[in-house]
């Protein structure tokens, strides 16, 4: 099947990593069209997935913008819509992976008579989107999409609660290749030594630095843990959250935990880094739509503690495959970190269970087959009309 994937981002967020895995089986006859240049393009090129940066002009609709700003920016999209419509004529299906890709994809679908699939990676709630932007997304999806893939039941529920047509939706979790999460124990041992953290109990946080990812909650918890507990924060501010980065550094100084916290920036060697940790913490303050890092921790067979909200509660069985804590409750998080440190055998059994379960439930081959069947159905239905 010839697919034109569209994504607004040049950067490597979870939605983009997910798309990279989904596009691989189509690499001989697909194109990924991006609305910004950056490391995402580089990754697609490395993976030999055809990619084209369709514009480098910023699309100025912000997640929290109002109706006037949204409408104003629509007119500036016309050249992009024309360009993408021409490209779409060589493809059978348009696959929009982000909100702005949905906006462009909807018009392109209308003009090129190609069916539109929308992969929704966000919980459409007031935590991240203005009323206007939510309304635009739901209206366009209802009117133009033949299928809305949601990355969790939580994402699906928010779409429907916002007026989205439930019959369009299908939950498809992110898929992973379990073998990629196997690495030699010596690699992780080396990492611990390089970090100078041998002998410490290491809590890892793997997320872009952003207020809602809640790195500050982990720092608060760390200050309530014994001094043998350290943290590594892996990830960078991808979308200009420099104030938050400053805030985190200031918090580290104020809490007097400088010796116990390392900021490692964006890394591509996630697997050995995760394996070097004794516990992985997921601390989002707003409901996480899916949470790739949670599944990655499970696949690395590391104990996981995560926030009981959003899609995460679909990933973890409390006390069996991981620990759950209430959003922003740093005291509860500190207690769980201490429990995990004091009960290594229990933690290892939970991590083992999680690894087995995650390898089955979030297997990339199965997910890709599921998506292929759904897309075939879209094309078939289109051919009947
Ligand atoms: N990640 C990465 N390098 C980093 C930090 C994060 O490759 O330094 C990856 C991480 O392994 C995960 C993705 O970025 O696959 C983040 O996806 P997630 O769904 O957890 O959150 P998002 O940022 O998409 O909201
Ligand atoms: C988005 C969500 C994240 C999810 C990812 C992949 O970036 O914020 O929770 O894991 O998409 O679906």
mmCIF file of C-alpha atoms and ligand atoms in Angstrom:
data_model
loop_
_atom_site.group_PDB
_atom_site.id
_atom_site.type_symbol
_atom_site.label_atom_id
_atom_site.label_comp_id
_atom_site.label_asym_id
_atom_site.label_seq_id
_atom_site.Cartn_x
_atom_site.Cartn_y
_atom_site.Cartn_z
ATOM 1 C CA UNK A 1 0.000 0.000 0.000
ATOM 2 C CA UNK A 2 1.291 3.465 -0.900
ATOM 3 C CA UNK A 3 1.016 5.746 2.121
ATOM 4 C CA UNK A 4 1.741 9.427 2.557
ATOM 5 C CA UNK A 5 2.517 9.922 6.251
ATOM 6 C CA UNK A 6 2.357 13.505 7.557
ATOM 7 C CA UNK A 7 3.920 14.787 10.804
ATOM 8 C CA UNK A 8 4.449 18.379 11.896
ATOM 9 C CA UNK A 9 7.569 17.776 13.971
ATOM 10 C CA UNK A 10 11.244 17.818 13.107
ATOM 11 C CA UNK A 11 12.074 16.548 16.574
ATOM 12 C CA UNK A 12 12.057 13.125 18.130
ATOM 13 C CA UNK A 13 9.049 12.898 20.421
ATOM 14 C CA UNK A 14 7.209 9.656 21.192
ATOM 15 C CA UNK A 15 4.734 10.128 18.325
ATOM 16 C CA UNK A 16 7.634 10.413 15.884
ATOM 17 C CA UNK A 17 9.430 7.337 17.269
ATOM 18 C CA UNK A 18 6.141 5.460 16.989
ATOM 19 C CA UNK A 19 5.680 6.587 13.371
ATOM 20 C CA UNK A 20 9.223 5.496 12.483
ATOM 21 C CA UNK A 21 8.358 1.938 13.550
ATOM 22 C CA UNK A 22 5.007 1.994 11.751
ATOM 23 C CA UNK A 23 6.447 3.315 8.492
ATOM 24 C CA UNK A 24 9.235 0.700 8.262
ATOM 25 C CA UNK A 25 7.141 -2.022 6.566
ATOM 26 C CA UNK A 26 6.068 0.541 3.922
ATOM 27 C CA UNK A 27 9.552 1.951 3.254
ATOM 28 C CA UNK A 28 9.568 0.855 -0.407
ATOM 29 C CA UNK A 29 6.406 2.719 -1.281
ATOM 30 C CA UNK A 30 5.724 5.441 1.269
ATOM 31 C CA UNK A 31 6.764 9.012 1.957
ATOM 32 C CA UNK A 32 6.949 10.729 5.319
ATOM 33 C CA UNK A 33 6.204 14.434 4.795
ATOM 34 C CA UNK A 34 7.402 16.725 7.594
ATOM 35 C CA UNK A 35 6.481 20.334 8.398
ATOM 36 C CA UNK A 36 9.872 21.020 10.005
ATOM 37 C CA UNK A 37 13.420 19.817 9.580
ATOM 38 C CA UNK A 38 15.488 18.175 12.298
ATOM 39 C CA UNK A 39 16.602 14.960 13.961
ATOM 40 C CA UNK A 40 13.388 13.146 12.996
ATOM 41 C CA UNK A 41 14.339 13.502 9.316
ATOM 42 C CA UNK A 42 17.817 12.200 10.126
ATOM 43 C CA UNK A 43 16.422 9.128 11.892
ATOM 44 C CA UNK A 44 14.062 8.346 8.983
ATOM 45 C CA UNK A 45 16.964 8.640 6.538
ATOM 46 C CA UNK A 46 19.093 6.317 8.683
ATOM 47 C CA UNK A 47 16.245 3.811 8.617
ATOM 48 C CA UNK A 48 15.930 4.195 4.823
ATOM 49 C CA UNK A 49 12.389 5.478 5.079
ATOM 50 C CA UNK A 50 11.686 8.046 2.311
ATOM 51 C CA UNK A 51 11.247 11.483 3.853
ATOM 52 C CA UNK A 52 10.680 14.992 2.530
ATOM 53 C CA UNK A 53 10.598 18.224 4.485
ATOM 54 C CA UNK A 54 7.524 19.862 2.947
ATOM 55 C CA UNK A 55 7.956 23.258 4.558
ATOM 56 C CA UNK A 56 10.369 24.976 6.866
ATOM 57 C CA UNK A 57 7.960 27.865 7.524
ATOM 58 C CA UNK A 58 6.681 27.574 11.099
ATOM 59 C CA UNK A 59 2.964 26.791 11.317
ATOM 60 C CA UNK A 60 1.986 29.233 14.004
ATOM 61 C CA UNK A 61 -1.065 27.570 15.556
ATOM 62 C CA UNK A 62 0.016 26.964 19.141
ATOM 63 C CA UNK A 63 -1.589 24.271 21.299
ATOM 64 C CA UNK A 64 -3.303 26.976 23.372
ATOM 65 C CA UNK A 65 -4.252 29.464 20.648
ATOM 66 C CA UNK A 66 -7.684 31.005 20.141
ATOM 67 C CA UNK A 67 -10.026 31.061 17.161
ATOM 68 C CA UNK A 68 -8.655 34.262 15.520
ATOM 69 C CA UNK A 69 -5.077 33.095 15.663
ATOM 70 C CA UNK A 70 -6.089 29.679 14.366
ATOM 71 C CA UNK A 71 -8.093 31.090 11.444
ATOM 72 C CA UNK A 72 -5.383 33.635 10.628
ATOM 73 C CA UNK A 73 -2.796 30.941 10.310
ATOM 74 C CA UNK A 74 -5.076 28.764 8.131
ATOM 75 C CA UNK A 75 -4.702 31.132 5.147
ATOM 76 C CA UNK A 76 -0.928 30.820 5.320
ATOM 77 C CA UNK A 77 -1.342 27.069 4.914
ATOM 78 C CA UNK A 78 -2.754 27.276 1.386
ATOM 79 C CA UNK A 79 0.591 26.835 -0.453
ATOM 80 C CA UNK A 80 1.395 23.832 1.730
ATOM 81 C CA UNK A 81 -2.033 22.296 1.098
ATOM 82 C CA UNK A 82 -1.570 22.735 -2.674
ATOM 83 C CA UNK A 83 1.893 21.174 -2.563
ATOM 84 C CA UNK A 84 0.804 18.202 -0.450
ATOM 85 C CA UNK A 85 -2.297 17.631 -2.619
ATOM 86 C CA UNK A 86 -0.051 17.235 -5.662
ATOM 87 C CA UNK A 87 2.177 14.765 -3.822
ATOM 88 C CA UNK A 88 -0.832 12.840 -2.458
ATOM 89 C CA UNK A 89 -1.967 11.922 -5.975
ATOM 90 C CA UNK A 90 0.881 9.358 -6.053
ATOM 91 C CA UNK A 91 -0.335 7.690 -2.835
ATOM 92 C CA UNK A 92 -3.402 5.679 -1.850
ATOM 93 C CA UNK A 93 -3.857 6.898 1.695
ATOM 94 C CA UNK A 94 -2.961 9.898 3.885
ATOM 95 C CA UNK A 95 -1.871 9.133 7.445
ATOM 96 C CA UNK A 96 -1.808 12.173 9.745
ATOM 97 C CA UNK A 97 0.293 11.614 12.862
ATOM 98 C CA UNK A 98 -0.122 14.977 14.637
ATOM 99 C CA UNK A 99 -2.721 17.757 15.018
ATOM 100 C CA UNK A 100 -1.312 20.084 12.369
ATOM 101 C CA UNK A 101 -0.841 17.108 10.054
ATOM 102 C CA UNK A 102 -4.559 16.445 10.551
ATOM 103 C CA UNK A 103 -5.424 20.013 9.497
ATOM 104 C CA UNK A 104 -3.356 19.755 6.304
ATOM 105 C CA UNK A 105 -4.326 16.110 5.751
ATOM 106 C CA UNK A 106 -8.043 16.896 5.958
ATOM 107 C CA UNK A 107 -7.892 19.446 3.134
ATOM 108 C CA UNK A 108 -5.529 17.288 1.085
ATOM 109 C CA UNK A 109 -7.855 14.314 1.507
ATOM 110 C CA UNK A 110 -10.758 16.449 0.264
ATOM 111 C CA UNK A 111 -8.892 17.724 -2.805
ATOM 112 C CA UNK A 112 -7.021 14.520 -3.718
ATOM 113 C CA UNK A 113 -9.897 12.105 -2.954
ATOM 114 C CA UNK A 114 -7.574 9.960 -0.866
ATOM 115 C CA UNK A 115 -8.829 8.507 2.442
ATOM 116 C CA UNK A 116 -7.478 10.018 5.629
ATOM 117 C CA UNK A 117 -6.345 8.127 8.728
ATOM 118 C CA UNK A 118 -5.607 10.106 11.872
ATOM 119 C CA UNK A 119 -3.292 8.671 14.524
ATOM 120 C CA UNK A 120 -4.170 10.514 17.714
ATOM 121 C CA UNK A 121 -1.311 10.491 20.231
ATOM 122 C CA UNK A 122 -2.696 13.178 22.569
ATOM 123 C CA UNK A 123 -5.373 13.310 25.210
ATOM 124 C CA UNK A 124 -7.506 16.169 23.905
ATOM 125 C CA UNK A 125 -8.061 17.926 27.215
ATOM 126 C CA UNK A 126 -7.642 21.410 28.635
ATOM 127 C CA UNK A 127 -4.241 20.362 30.078
ATOM 128 C CA UNK A 128 -2.660 20.824 26.663
ATOM 129 C CA UNK A 129 -5.191 22.278 24.189
ATOM 130 C CA UNK A 130 -7.387 25.336 23.913
ATOM 131 C CA UNK A 131 -11.123 24.757 23.364
ATOM 132 C CA UNK A 132 -10.661 25.974 19.795
ATOM 133 C CA UNK A 133 -7.882 23.561 18.988
ATOM 134 C CA UNK A 134 -9.790 20.653 20.470
ATOM 135 C CA UNK A 135 -12.837 21.626 18.451
ATOM 136 C CA UNK A 136 -10.827 21.917 15.236
ATOM 137 C CA UNK A 137 -9.240 18.480 15.764
ATOM 138 C CA UNK A 138 -12.531 16.743 16.568
ATOM 139 C CA UNK A 139 -14.471 18.460 13.779
ATOM 140 C CA UNK A 140 -11.870 17.678 11.116
ATOM 141 C CA UNK A 141 -11.466 14.080 12.281
ATOM 142 C CA UNK A 142 -15.251 13.531 12.361
ATOM 143 C CA UNK A 143 -15.732 15.060 8.948
ATOM 144 C CA UNK A 144 -12.709 13.823 7.012
ATOM 145 C CA UNK A 145 -11.081 10.815 8.696
ATOM 146 C CA UNK A 146 -12.066 7.262 7.778
ATOM 147 C CA UNK A 147 -10.281 5.929 10.847
ATOM 148 C CA UNK A 148 -8.942 7.436 14.072
ATOM 149 C CA UNK A 149 -6.249 5.332 15.736
ATOM 150 C CA UNK A 150 -5.794 6.222 19.392
ATOM 151 C CA UNK A 151 -2.703 5.241 21.376
ATOM 152 C CA UNK A 152 -4.755 4.199 24.449
ATOM 153 C CA UNK A 153 -8.272 3.872 25.760
ATOM 154 C CA UNK A 154 -7.688 7.097 27.708
ATOM 155 C CA UNK A 155 -6.924 8.956 24.470
ATOM 156 C CA UNK A 156 -9.957 7.370 22.818
ATOM 157 C CA UNK A 157 -12.245 8.331 25.728
ATOM 158 C CA UNK A 158 -11.101 11.976 25.639
ATOM 159 C CA UNK A 159 -11.690 12.144 21.873
ATOM 160 C CA UNK A 160 -15.219 10.783 22.277
ATOM 161 C CA UNK A 161 -15.916 13.032 25.291
ATOM 162 C CA UNK A 162 -14.867 15.987 23.110
ATOM 163 C CA UNK A 163 -17.520 15.080 20.510
ATOM 164 C CA UNK A 164 -15.471 12.636 18.412
ATOM 165 C CA UNK A 165 -17.385 9.860 16.642
ATOM 166 C CA UNK A 166 -16.686 6.657 18.557
ATOM 167 C CA UNK A 167 -17.266 4.402 15.518
ATOM 168 C CA UNK A 168 -14.224 5.955 13.831
ATOM 169 C CA UNK A 169 -11.884 5.017 16.659
ATOM 170 C CA UNK A 170 -9.680 2.023 17.211
ATOM 171 C CA UNK A 171 -7.190 1.662 20.064
ATOM 172 C CA UNK A 172 -3.725 0.665 18.867
ATOM 173 C CA UNK A 173 -0.939 0.659 21.442
ATOM 174 C CA UNK A 174 2.625 1.545 20.464
ATOM 175 C CA UNK A 175 4.613 -1.511 19.366
ATOM 176 C CA UNK A 176 8.214 -2.385 20.270
ATOM 177 C CA UNK A 177 10.763 -4.957 19.123
ATOM 178 C CA UNK A 178 11.607 -6.901 22.316
ATOM 179 C CA UNK A 179 15.023 -7.952 20.991
ATOM 180 C CA UNK A 180 16.131 -4.321 20.830
ATOM 181 C CA UNK A 181 15.794 -4.142 24.598
ATOM 182 C CA UNK A 182 18.362 -6.809 25.275
ATOM 183 C CA UNK A 183 21.840 -5.568 26.029
ATOM 184 C CA UNK A 184 24.876 -7.005 27.781
ATOM 185 C CA UNK A 185 25.048 -6.489 31.546
ATOM 186 C CA UNK A 186 28.652 -5.266 31.101
ATOM 187 C CA UNK A 187 27.408 -2.239 29.106
ATOM 188 C CA UNK A 188 25.187 -1.151 31.998
ATOM 189 C CA UNK A 189 27.938 -1.770 34.515
ATOM 190 C CA UNK A 190 30.260 0.456 32.467
ATOM 191 C CA UNK A 191 27.619 3.180 32.362
ATOM 192 C CA UNK A 192 27.252 3.110 36.153
ATOM 193 C CA UNK A 193 31.002 3.491 36.473
ATOM 194 C CA UNK A 194 31.186 6.269 33.880
ATOM 195 C CA UNK A 195 28.493 8.144 35.764
ATOM 196 C CA UNK A 196 30.402 7.640 39.002
ATOM 197 C CA UNK A 197 27.281 6.070 40.514
ATOM 198 C CA UNK A 198 28.522 2.582 41.340
ATOM 199 C CA UNK A 199 27.079 1.566 44.694
ATOM 200 C CA UNK A 200 24.239 4.113 44.475
ATOM 201 C CA UNK A 201 20.564 3.185 44.004
ATOM 202 C CA UNK A 202 19.836 4.867 40.667
ATOM 203 C CA UNK A 203 16.398 6.146 39.742
ATOM 204 C CA UNK A 204 16.150 6.960 36.024
ATOM 205 C CA UNK A 205 13.787 9.469 34.424
ATOM 206 C CA UNK A 206 13.571 9.284 30.636
ATOM 207 C CA UNK A 207 11.508 12.096 29.171
ATOM 208 C CA UNK A 208 11.882 15.402 27.465
ATOM 209 C CA UNK A 209 12.263 18.194 30.034
ATOM 210 C CA UNK A 210 8.842 19.795 30.229
ATOM 211 C CA UNK A 211 6.737 20.916 33.210
ATOM 212 C CA UNK A 212 4.010 18.295 32.621
ATOM 213 C CA UNK A 213 6.568 15.482 32.471
ATOM 214 C CA UNK A 214 7.088 16.284 36.167
ATOM 215 C CA UNK A 215 10.849 15.938 36.644
ATOM 216 C CA UNK A 216 10.398 18.344 39.589
ATOM 217 C CA UNK A 217 8.262 15.713 41.357
ATOM 218 C CA UNK A 218 11.126 13.213 41.199
ATOM 219 C CA UNK A 219 13.534 15.832 42.591
ATOM 220 C CA UNK A 220 11.127 16.530 45.470
ATOM 221 C CA UNK A 221 10.900 12.794 46.158
ATOM 222 C CA UNK A 222 14.670 12.356 45.978
ATOM 223 C CA UNK A 223 15.137 14.923 48.745
ATOM 224 C CA UNK A 224 12.947 12.679 50.945
ATOM 225 C CA UNK A 225 14.994 9.531 50.184
ATOM 226 C CA UNK A 226 18.215 8.352 51.870
ATOM 227 C CA UNK A 227 21.460 9.850 50.452
ATOM 228 C CA UNK A 228 22.344 6.557 48.710
ATOM 229 C CA UNK A 229 19.555 7.236 46.210
ATOM 230 C CA UNK A 230 20.579 9.193 43.071
ATOM 231 C CA UNK A 231 18.718 10.195 39.925
ATOM 232 C CA UNK A 232 19.612 10.532 36.265
ATOM 233 C CA UNK A 233 17.417 12.769 34.133
ATOM 234 C CA UNK A 234 17.644 11.671 30.501
ATOM 235 C CA UNK A 235 16.063 13.965 27.921
ATOM 236 C CA UNK A 236 16.195 17.513 26.685
ATOM 237 C CA UNK A 237 13.825 20.462 26.432
ATOM 238 C CA UNK A 238 12.560 19.743 22.902
ATOM 239 C CA UNK A 239 10.038 22.542 22.608
ATOM 240 C CA UNK A 240 11.773 25.546 24.156
ATOM 241 C CA UNK A 241 11.045 24.837 27.838
ATOM 242 C CA UNK A 242 14.265 26.587 28.970
ATOM 243 C CA UNK A 243 12.605 28.253 31.964
ATOM 244 C CA UNK A 244 11.668 24.829 33.300
ATOM 245 C CA UNK A 245 15.247 23.579 32.842
ATOM 246 C CA UNK A 246 16.485 26.561 34.864
ATOM 247 C CA UNK A 247 13.843 25.850 37.471
ATOM 248 C CA UNK A 248 15.025 22.217 37.791
ATOM 249 C CA UNK A 249 18.662 23.252 38.276
ATOM 250 C CA UNK A 250 17.602 25.811 40.882
ATOM 251 C CA UNK A 251 15.480 23.172 42.649
ATOM 252 C CA UNK A 252 18.489 20.818 42.786
ATOM 253 C CA UNK A 253 20.549 23.566 44.463
ATOM 254 C CA UNK A 254 17.789 24.531 46.897
ATOM 255 C CA UNK A 255 17.133 20.925 47.910
ATOM 256 C CA UNK A 256 20.897 20.387 48.334
ATOM 257 C CA UNK A 257 20.875 17.275 46.135
ATOM 258 C CA UNK A 258 23.440 18.422 43.554
ATOM 259 C CA UNK A 259 25.703 15.406 44.165
ATOM 260 C CA UNK A 260 22.796 13.036 43.602
ATOM 261 C CA UNK A 261 21.315 14.340 40.333
ATOM 262 C CA UNK A 262 22.749 14.163 36.818
ATOM 263 C CA UNK A 263 21.219 15.799 33.751
ATOM 264 C CA UNK A 264 22.288 13.696 30.758
ATOM 265 C CA UNK A 265 20.460 15.567 27.961
ATOM 266 C CA UNK A 266 18.917 13.764 24.962
ATOM 267 C CA UNK A 267 20.423 10.289 24.475
ATOM 268 C CA UNK A 268 19.887 7.622 21.851
ATOM 269 C CA UNK A 269 21.389 4.821 23.996
ATOM 270 C CA UNK A 270 18.235 4.501 26.095
ATOM 271 C CA UNK A 271 18.467 0.730 26.571
ATOM 272 C CA UNK A 272 21.865 0.436 28.335
ATOM 273 C CA UNK A 273 21.021 3.568 30.332
ATOM 274 C CA UNK A 274 17.734 2.092 31.507
ATOM 275 C CA UNK A 275 19.460 -1.187 32.347
ATOM 276 C CA UNK A 276 21.943 0.751 34.471
ATOM 277 C CA UNK A 277 19.068 2.011 36.649
ATOM 278 C CA UNK A 278 17.598 0.273 39.695
ATOM 279 C CA UNK A 279 14.195 1.844 39.133
ATOM 280 C CA UNK A 280 12.612 3.923 36.352
ATOM 281 C CA UNK A 281 10.253 6.704 37.409
ATOM 282 C CA UNK A 282 7.505 8.176 35.270
ATOM 283 C CA UNK A 283 6.135 11.317 36.895
ATOM 284 C CA UNK A 284 3.837 13.185 34.479
ATOM 285 C CA UNK A 285 1.603 15.681 36.259
ATOM 286 C CA UNK A 286 -1.091 15.533 33.559
ATOM 287 C CA UNK A 287 -2.517 12.213 32.294
ATOM 288 C CA UNK A 288 0.001 10.563 29.938
ATOM 289 C CA UNK A 289 -1.702 9.494 26.687
ATOM 290 C CA UNK A 290 0.377 6.303 26.394
ATOM 291 C CA UNK A 291 3.920 6.583 27.813
ATOM 292 C CA UNK A 292 6.514 4.771 25.711
ATOM 293 C CA UNK A 293 9.080 5.015 28.504
ATOM 294 C CA UNK A 294 6.878 2.898 30.765
ATOM 295 C CA UNK A 295 6.837 0.022 28.261
ATOM 296 C CA UNK A 296 10.543 0.487 27.475
ATOM 297 C CA UNK A 297 11.386 0.147 31.182
ATOM 298 C CA UNK A 298 9.329 -3.056 31.303
ATOM 299 C CA UNK A 299 11.067 -4.452 28.212
ATOM 300 C CA UNK A 300 14.447 -3.638 29.798
ATOM 301 C CA UNK A 301 13.275 -5.661 32.806
ATOM 302 C CA UNK A 302 13.718 -2.730 35.145
ATOM 303 C CA UNK A 303 11.242 -1.993 37.962
ATOM 304 C CA UNK A 304 8.895 0.871 37.078
ATOM 305 C CA UNK A 305 6.991 3.373 39.186
ATOM 306 C CA UNK A 306 4.503 5.506 37.282
ATOM 307 C CA UNK A 307 1.612 7.896 37.730
ATOM 308 C CA UNK A 308 -1.811 6.283 37.975
ATOM 309 C CA UNK A 309 -3.485 8.352 35.257
ATOM 310 C CA UNK A 310 -4.200 8.380 31.520
ATOM 311 C CA UNK A 311 -2.963 5.486 29.406
ATOM 312 C CA UNK A 312 -0.436 4.357 32.015
ATOM 313 C CA UNK A 313 -3.039 2.449 34.013
ATOM 314 C CA UNK A 314 -3.626 0.339 30.894
ATOM 315 C CA UNK A 315 0.083 -0.564 30.799
ATOM 316 C CA UNK A 316 0.812 -1.497 34.416
ATOM 317 C CA UNK A 317 -0.904 -3.962 36.720
ATOM 318 C CA UNK A 318 -0.463 -2.323 40.121
ATOM 319 C CA UNK A 319 1.955 -4.168 42.435
ATOM 320 C CA UNK A 320 2.303 -6.967 39.851
ATOM 321 C CA UNK A 321 4.145 -5.402 36.927
ATOM 322 C CA UNK A 322 4.961 -2.037 38.509
ATOM 323 C CA UNK A 323 4.091 0.519 41.160
ATOM 324 C CA UNK A 324 1.543 3.278 40.661
ATOM 325 C CA UNK A 325 1.339 6.561 42.588
ATOM 326 C CA UNK A 326 -1.024 9.542 42.596
ATOM 327 C CA UNK A 327 -0.195 12.469 40.278
ATOM 328 C CA UNK A 328 2.286 14.948 41.837
ATOM 329 C CA UNK A 329 2.465 13.036 45.142
ATOM 330 C CA UNK A 330 6.216 13.194 45.775
ATOM 331 C CA UNK A 331 5.855 11.727 49.266
ATOM 332 C CA UNK A 332 4.211 8.584 47.937
ATOM 333 C CA UNK A 333 6.858 8.389 45.221
ATOM 334 C CA UNK A 334 9.625 8.625 47.839
ATOM 335 C CA UNK A 335 8.001 5.787 49.808
ATOM 336 C CA UNK A 336 7.859 3.574 46.711
ATOM 337 C CA UNK A 337 11.505 4.335 45.842
ATOM 338 C CA UNK A 338 12.440 3.273 49.379
ATOM 339 C CA UNK A 339 10.307 0.119 49.183
ATOM 340 C CA UNK A 340 11.910 -0.832 45.877
ATOM 341 C CA UNK A 341 15.378 -0.265 47.337
ATOM 342 C CA UNK A 342 14.595 -2.311 50.462
ATOM 343 C CA UNK A 343 12.921 -5.175 48.598
ATOM 344 C CA UNK A 344 15.156 -5.935 45.594
ATOM 345 C CA UNK A 345 13.855 -9.496 45.211
ATOM 346 C CA UNK A 346 10.241 -8.366 45.023
ATOM 347 C CA UNK A 347 11.225 -5.630 42.566
ATOM 348 C CA UNK A 348 13.085 -8.150 40.381
ATOM 349 C CA UNK A 349 10.063 -10.485 40.254
ATOM 350 C CA UNK A 350 7.791 -7.595 39.266
ATOM 351 C CA UNK A 351 10.232 -6.496 36.571
ATOM 352 C CA UNK A 352 10.414 -10.037 35.211
ATOM 353 C CA UNK A 353 6.619 -10.305 35.038
ATOM 354 C CA UNK A 354 6.468 -6.928 33.352
ATOM 355 C CA UNK A 355 9.060 -7.949 30.761
ATOM 356 C CA UNK A 356 7.122 -11.080 29.812
ATOM 357 C CA UNK A 357 3.795 -9.247 29.660
ATOM 358 C CA UNK A 358 5.113 -6.224 27.736
ATOM 359 C CA UNK A 359 6.881 -8.399 25.135
ATOM 360 C CA UNK A 360 3.532 -9.999 24.345
ATOM 361 C CA UNK A 361 1.164 -7.022 24.638
ATOM 362 C CA UNK A 362 3.256 -4.401 22.857
ATOM 363 C CA UNK A 363 4.900 -6.439 20.144
ATOM 364 C CA UNK A 364 5.686 -4.371 17.054
ATOM 365 C CA UNK A 365 4.956 -7.214 14.607
ATOM 366 C CA UNK A 366 1.479 -7.728 16.033
ATOM 367 C CA UNK A 367 0.771 -3.994 16.130
ATOM 368 C CA UNK A 368 1.949 -3.546 12.547
ATOM 369 C CA UNK A 369 -0.267 -6.417 11.387
ATOM 370 C CA UNK A 370 -3.223 -4.881 13.225
ATOM 371 C CA UNK A 371 -2.615 -1.522 11.539
ATOM 372 C CA UNK A 372 -2.139 -3.132 8.109
ATOM 373 C CA UNK A 373 -5.546 -4.843 8.418
ATOM 374 C CA UNK A 374 -7.232 -1.625 9.486
ATOM 375 C CA UNK A 375 -5.680 0.321 6.603
ATOM 376 C CA UNK A 376 -6.679 -2.412 4.115
ATOM 377 C CA UNK A 377 -10.236 -2.049 5.347
ATOM 378 C CA UNK A 378 -10.111 1.721 4.811
ATOM 379 C CA UNK A 379 -8.911 1.270 1.234
ATOM 380 C CA UNK A 380 -11.503 -1.443 0.582
ATOM 381 C CA UNK A 381 -14.356 0.707 1.905
ATOM 382 C CA UNK A 382 -13.129 3.646 -0.155
ATOM 383 C CA UNK A 383 -13.117 1.482 -3.289
ATOM 384 C CA UNK A 384 -16.824 0.704 -2.753
ATOM 385 C CA UNK A 385 -17.766 4.415 -2.703
HETATM 386 N N1 LIG B 1 13.761 9.317 24.540
HETATM 387 C C1 LIG B 1 14.967 9.237 23.883
HETATM 388 N N2 LIG B 1 16.032 9.953 24.388
HETATM 389 C C2 LIG B 1 15.914 10.725 25.476
HETATM 390 C C3 LIG B 1 14.661 10.819 26.141
HETATM 391 C C4 LIG B 1 13.605 10.097 25.646
HETATM 392 O O1 LIG B 1 15.115 8.531 22.879
HETATM 393 O O2 LIG B 1 16.911 11.326 25.866
HETATM 394 C C5 LIG B 1 12.630 8.543 24.006
HETATM 395 C C6 LIG B 1 12.064 7.545 24.983
HETATM 396 O O3 LIG B 1 12.853 6.381 25.014
HETATM 397 C C7 LIG B 1 10.664 7.335 24.435
HETATM 398 C C8 LIG B 1 10.340 8.694 23.797
HETATM 399 O O4 LIG B 1 11.565 9.410 23.721
HETATM 400 O O5 LIG B 1 10.648 6.332 23.430
HETATM 401 C C9 LIG B 1 9.354 9.507 24.589
HETATM 402 O O6 LIG B 1 8.095 8.978 24.401
HETATM 403 P P1 LIG B 1 6.952 9.020 25.493
HETATM 404 O O7 LIG B 1 5.789 8.373 24.883
HETATM 405 O O8 LIG B 1 7.438 8.438 26.766
HETATM 406 O O9 LIG B 1 6.676 10.570 25.768
HETATM 407 P P2 LIG B 1 6.472 11.842 24.795
HETATM 408 O O10 LIG B 1 7.719 12.646 24.901
HETATM 409 O O11 LIG B 1 6.200 11.337 23.441
HETATM 410 O O12 LIG B 1 5.284 12.561 25.369
HETATM 411 C C1 LIG B 2 2.678 11.267 22.502
HETATM 412 C C2 LIG B 2 2.212 11.081 23.940
HETATM 413 C C3 LIG B 2 2.866 9.890 24.608
HETATM 414 C C4 LIG B 2 2.810 8.669 23.717
HETATM 415 C C5 LIG B 2 3.406 8.982 22.364
HETATM 416 C C6 LIG B 2 3.337 7.791 21.401
HETATM 417 O O1 LIG B 2 3.904 11.862 22.412
HETATM 418 O O2 LIG B 2 2.467 12.252 24.719
HETATM 419 O O3 LIG B 2 2.206 9.586 25.830
HETATM 420 O O4 LIG B 2 3.495 7.601 24.323
HETATM 421 O O5 LIG B 2 2.697 10.038 21.771
HETATM 422 O O6 LIG B 2 2.010 7.395 21.127
#
